[in-house]
Amino acid sequence: MEDVADDESSTDEEGKSTEAAPSPTASPQPTQSSEPLAAEPETVDSEPATSEPATSEPTVPTTVPEGPQNPEAVRVGREFEVVTRDGLELGTARIDDIVRTPGCGAELTLSIRTSAEAGPDRWASIGPGDFAEVRPSGSIRRAGTVTSDCDQSTNSRIAALSASREYEIVIAIALDDSAQQAMLRPDGTAGWMFDLPPLPKVTATTSPSAPATTSSPTTDASEPSVETSVTTAEA
C-alpha cells in the first residue's frame, strides 16, 4: 500500500511540474504600446471642383414673315413679284401703260403671270377693288369702278385668273383727278405703289368765225397780165 501511495504522489508531482512548464510551441503574445498611433495625413485635392453649367431650356424660334410687310414702290414698265405677307407667291405683274381721262379715272394695261399655286389662296381674279388711291398725306382709299358716263366703263370689271397662265389685261379704275399715286394691292398683300402721269390738258375748242369778205381790185382788161415762172433746181 505504501508503494501505491508513493506512486500516486510522484504522479501528482510530475503532473504539477508538467503543467507548470511552458509549452515550447506557444508563441509569445505581442505587447501593445502605450503610445498613441499617429494618424495618417489626409490628402487634399489641389484642383478646384468644377460645377457643371445649368442647361437652359431651348427657346422656340419666332416666326419670321417672308413676304413684304409695307408697301413697295415700283416703276411703270418694270416687272415685280406679287407675294402675300405670309410669303405665298401669287405671280408677277408689270404695269405697261396708264392713260388718264379727266373725270373718268385711269385706264391701266397690265401684264400678269400667275404662279402654279392651285390652292384656295391663289391669285384668282383682279378688278378695280384690287387698286387704291394714295393720298399726299399717306392715307389710302380703295379705288372704285368707273361710272357708265365714261367710255372706259366697259373695262372697269373683274377679270378671272387661272394658275400658270399669262394675261394682258386692260382695267379702268376710278380715281380723283388730283391723285398722283396709285397702288396695286390684292388681298393679303402689302401693296405696290406707282406714280400716275399728269392729267392731259383740256383745250377749249371754238368754232371758226366766218371770214370777212374783202373786195379784190379788178384788173383792167387792157393791161397785160404778168406771168412769173419759178425755176427749180434739178436733183
Coordinates of C-alpha atoms in Angstrom, one line a residue:
M1 CA 0.0 0.0 0.0
E2 CA 2.8 2.4 0.7
D3 CA 4.3 1.7 -2.7
V4 CA 1.0 2.7 -4.4
A5 CA 0.8 5.9 -2.4
D6 CA 4.3 6.8 -3.3
D7 CA 3.5 6.2 -7.0
E8 CA 0.4 8.4 -6.8
S9 CA 2.3 11.2 -5.0
S10 CA 5.0 11.0 -7.6
T11 CA 2.5 11.2 -10.4
D12 CA 0.9 14.3 -8.9
E13 CA 4.2 15.9 -8.5
E14 CA 5.1 15.1 -12.1
G15 CA 1.8 16.4 -13.3
K16 CA 2.2 19.6 -11.4
S17 CA 5.7 20.0 -12.8
T18 CA 4.4 19.3 -16.2
E19 CA 1.6 21.9 -16.0
A20 CA 4.0 24.5 -14.7
A21 CA 6.4 24.1 -17.6
P22 CA 5.7 26.4 -20.5
S23 CA 4.8 24.9 -23.9
P24 CA 7.7 25.1 -26.2
T25 CA 5.4 25.7 -29.2
A26 CA 3.4 28.6 -27.7
S27 CA 4.3 32.0 -29.3
P28 CA 4.7 35.0 -27.1
Q29 CA 1.7 37.4 -27.1
P30 CA 2.5 40.8 -28.7
T31 CA 2.6 43.6 -26.3
Q32 CA 0.6 46.7 -27.1
S33 CA 2.5 50.0 -27.0
S34 CA 1.1 52.6 -24.7
E35 CA 2.0 55.4 -27.1
P36 CA -0.9 56.6 -29.4
L37 CA -0.6 55.8 -33.1
A38 CA 0.0 58.8 -35.4
A39 CA -3.0 59.5 -37.7
E40 CA -2.2 59.4 -41.4
P41 CA -2.5 62.9 -43.0
E42 CA -5.5 63.4 -45.3
T43 CA -4.7 64.1 -48.9
V44 CA -6.2 67.4 -50.2
D45 CA -7.0 67.7 -53.8
S46 CA -5.3 70.8 -55.2
E47 CA -7.7 71.1 -58.3
P48 CA -10.8 73.1 -57.6
A49 CA -14.1 71.3 -58.0
T50 CA -15.9 72.4 -61.2
S51 CA -19.6 72.6 -61.3
E52 CA -21.5 71.7 -64.5
P53 CA -23.3 74.7 -66.1
A54 CA -27.0 74.7 -65.8
T55 CA -28.7 73.6 -69.0
S56 CA -31.1 76.3 -70.3
E57 CA -34.4 75.3 -71.9
P58 CA -34.4 75.5 -75.7
T59 CA -36.1 78.7 -77.0
V60 CA -38.8 78.4 -79.5
P61 CA -37.8 80.4 -82.7
T62 CA -40.2 83.2 -83.6
T63 CA -41.9 83.0 -87.0
V64 CA -40.3 85.5 -89.4
P65 CA -42.6 86.8 -92.1
E66 CA -41.4 86.0 -95.6
G67 CA -43.4 88.5 -97.7
P68 CA -43.2 92.3 -97.7
Q69 CA -45.0 93.9 -94.8
N70 CA -45.0 97.5 -96.1
P71 CA -46.0 98.9 -99.5
E72 CA -43.1 99.0 -102.0
A73 CA -42.6 101.4 -104.9
V74 CA -42.4 100.1 -108.4
R75 CA -41.9 101.8 -111.8
V76 CA -44.1 101.6 -114.9
G77 CA -42.7 99.1 -117.3
R78 CA -40.8 97.1 -114.6
E79 CA -41.9 93.6 -113.6
F80 CA -42.3 92.8 -109.9
E81 CA -43.2 89.8 -107.9
V82 CA -46.6 89.7 -106.2
V83 CA -46.2 88.0 -102.8
T84 CA -48.6 87.9 -99.8
R85 CA -47.5 89.0 -96.3
D86 CA -47.3 85.3 -95.4
G87 CA -44.8 84.6 -98.2
L88 CA -47.2 83.0 -100.7
E89 CA -46.1 83.7 -104.3
L90 CA -49.1 84.8 -106.4
G91 CA -47.2 85.5 -109.6
T92 CA -45.6 88.6 -111.3
A93 CA -47.1 91.8 -112.7
R94 CA -46.0 94.7 -114.9
I95 CA -47.8 98.0 -115.5
D96 CA -47.2 98.7 -119.2
D97 CA -49.3 101.8 -119.7
I98 CA -51.5 104.3 -117.9
V99 CA -54.0 106.6 -119.6
R100 CA -55.8 109.2 -117.5
T101 CA -59.1 110.9 -118.5
P102 CA -60.4 113.9 -116.5
G103 CA -63.5 112.8 -114.5
C104 CA -63.1 109.2 -115.6
G105 CA -60.1 107.9 -113.6
A106 CA -57.3 105.9 -115.2
E107 CA -57.1 103.0 -117.6
L108 CA -54.2 100.6 -117.0
T109 CA -52.6 98.0 -119.2
L110 CA -51.1 95.2 -117.2
S111 CA -49.1 92.0 -118.0
I112 CA -49.7 89.3 -115.4
R113 CA -48.2 85.9 -115.0
T114 CA -49.8 83.7 -112.3
S115 CA -47.9 81.1 -110.3
A116 CA -48.6 77.4 -110.3
E117 CA -50.3 77.6 -106.9
A118 CA -53.7 76.0 -107.2
G119 CA -54.9 76.2 -103.6
P120 CA -57.7 78.4 -102.3
D121 CA -55.2 81.3 -101.6
R122 CA -54.0 81.5 -105.2
W123 CA -54.4 84.7 -107.4
A124 CA -57.9 84.0 -108.7
S125 CA -59.0 87.4 -110.1
I126 CA -58.2 91.1 -110.5
G127 CA -60.6 94.1 -110.5
P128 CA -60.9 97.7 -109.6
G129 CA -61.2 96.8 -105.9
D130 CA -57.6 95.4 -106.1
F131 CA -56.3 99.0 -106.6
A132 CA -56.2 102.0 -104.3
E133 CA -55.5 105.7 -104.4
V134 CA -52.6 107.0 -102.4
R135 CA -53.2 110.5 -101.0
P136 CA -50.4 113.0 -100.5
S137 CA -50.9 112.7 -96.7
G138 CA -50.1 109.0 -97.0
S139 CA -53.7 107.7 -96.5
I140 CA -55.0 105.1 -98.8
R141 CA -58.5 105.0 -100.3
R142 CA -59.8 102.0 -102.2
A143 CA -60.4 102.6 -105.9
G144 CA -63.9 102.0 -107.4
T145 CA -65.4 101.3 -110.7
V146 CA -65.7 103.9 -113.4
T147 CA -69.3 105.2 -114.0
S148 CA -71.2 104.4 -117.1
D149 CA -70.9 108.0 -118.3
C150 CA -67.3 107.3 -119.3
D151 CA -66.2 105.3 -122.3
Q152 CA -63.7 103.3 -120.1
S153 CA -66.6 101.8 -118.1
T154 CA -66.6 98.7 -120.3
N155 CA -63.1 97.8 -118.9
S156 CA -64.0 98.6 -115.3
R157 CA -64.8 95.0 -114.3
I158 CA -63.3 91.9 -112.6
A159 CA -61.2 89.5 -114.7
A160 CA -60.8 85.9 -113.7
L161 CA -57.3 84.4 -113.4
S162 CA -56.1 80.8 -113.6
A163 CA -52.9 79.2 -112.3
S164 CA -49.8 79.1 -114.5
R165 CA -51.2 81.5 -117.1
E166 CA -50.1 84.8 -118.8
Y167 CA -52.5 87.7 -119.3
E168 CA -52.6 91.1 -120.8
I169 CA -55.4 93.0 -119.1
V170 CA -56.8 96.5 -119.6
I171 CA -58.7 97.7 -116.5
A172 CA -60.2 101.1 -115.7
I173 CA -60.3 102.4 -112.1
A174 CA -62.0 105.4 -110.6
L175 CA -59.5 107.9 -109.1
D176 CA -59.7 111.6 -108.2
D177 CA -58.3 114.0 -110.8
S178 CA -55.9 115.3 -108.0
A179 CA -54.4 111.8 -107.4
Q180 CA -50.6 111.5 -108.0
Q181 CA -50.0 107.9 -106.9
A182 CA -52.0 104.6 -107.0
M183 CA -51.4 101.1 -105.7
L184 CA -51.9 97.5 -106.7
R185 CA -53.0 95.7 -103.6
P186 CA -54.5 92.2 -103.9
D187 CA -56.0 90.6 -100.8
G188 CA -53.3 89.6 -98.3
T189 CA -50.6 91.8 -99.7
A190 CA -48.9 95.0 -98.5
G191 CA -49.3 96.6 -101.9
W192 CA -47.1 98.1 -104.7
M193 CA -47.2 101.9 -105.4
F194 CA -46.7 103.5 -108.7
D195 CA -46.7 107.1 -110.0
L196 CA -49.6 108.4 -112.2
P197 CA -49.0 110.5 -115.2
P198 CA -50.4 114.1 -115.1
L199 CA -53.8 114.7 -116.4
P200 CA -53.9 115.8 -120.1
K201 CA -54.7 119.4 -120.6
V202 CA -58.2 120.1 -122.0
T203 CA -58.1 122.8 -124.6
A204 CA -61.2 124.8 -125.3
T205 CA -62.4 124.4 -128.9
T206 CA -64.1 127.4 -130.5
S207 CA -66.0 127.3 -133.8
P208 CA -64.1 129.3 -136.5
S209 CA -65.8 132.6 -137.4
A210 CA -66.8 133.3 -141.0
P211 CA -64.0 135.0 -142.9
A212 CA -64.6 138.7 -143.7
T213 CA -65.3 139.4 -147.3
T214 CA -62.7 141.6 -148.9
S215 CA -63.1 143.2 -152.3
S216 CA -60.3 142.4 -154.6
P217 CA -59.3 145.0 -157.1
T218 CA -60.4 144.4 -160.6
T219 CA -57.7 144.4 -163.2
D220 CA -58.2 146.4 -166.3
A221 CA -58.6 144.2 -169.3
S222 CA -56.5 146.5 -171.3
E223 CA -53.5 145.9 -169.0
P224 CA -51.4 142.8 -169.9
S225 CA -51.1 140.2 -167.2
V226 CA -47.6 139.4 -165.9
E227 CA -46.6 135.8 -165.5
T228 CA -43.8 134.6 -163.3
S229 CA -42.0 131.4 -163.6
V230 CA -40.4 129.6 -160.7
T231 CA -37.3 127.7 -161.5
T232 CA -36.5 124.6 -159.5
A233 CA -33.0 123.1 -159.1
E234 CA -32.5 119.7 -160.6
A235 CA -31.8 117.0 -158.1

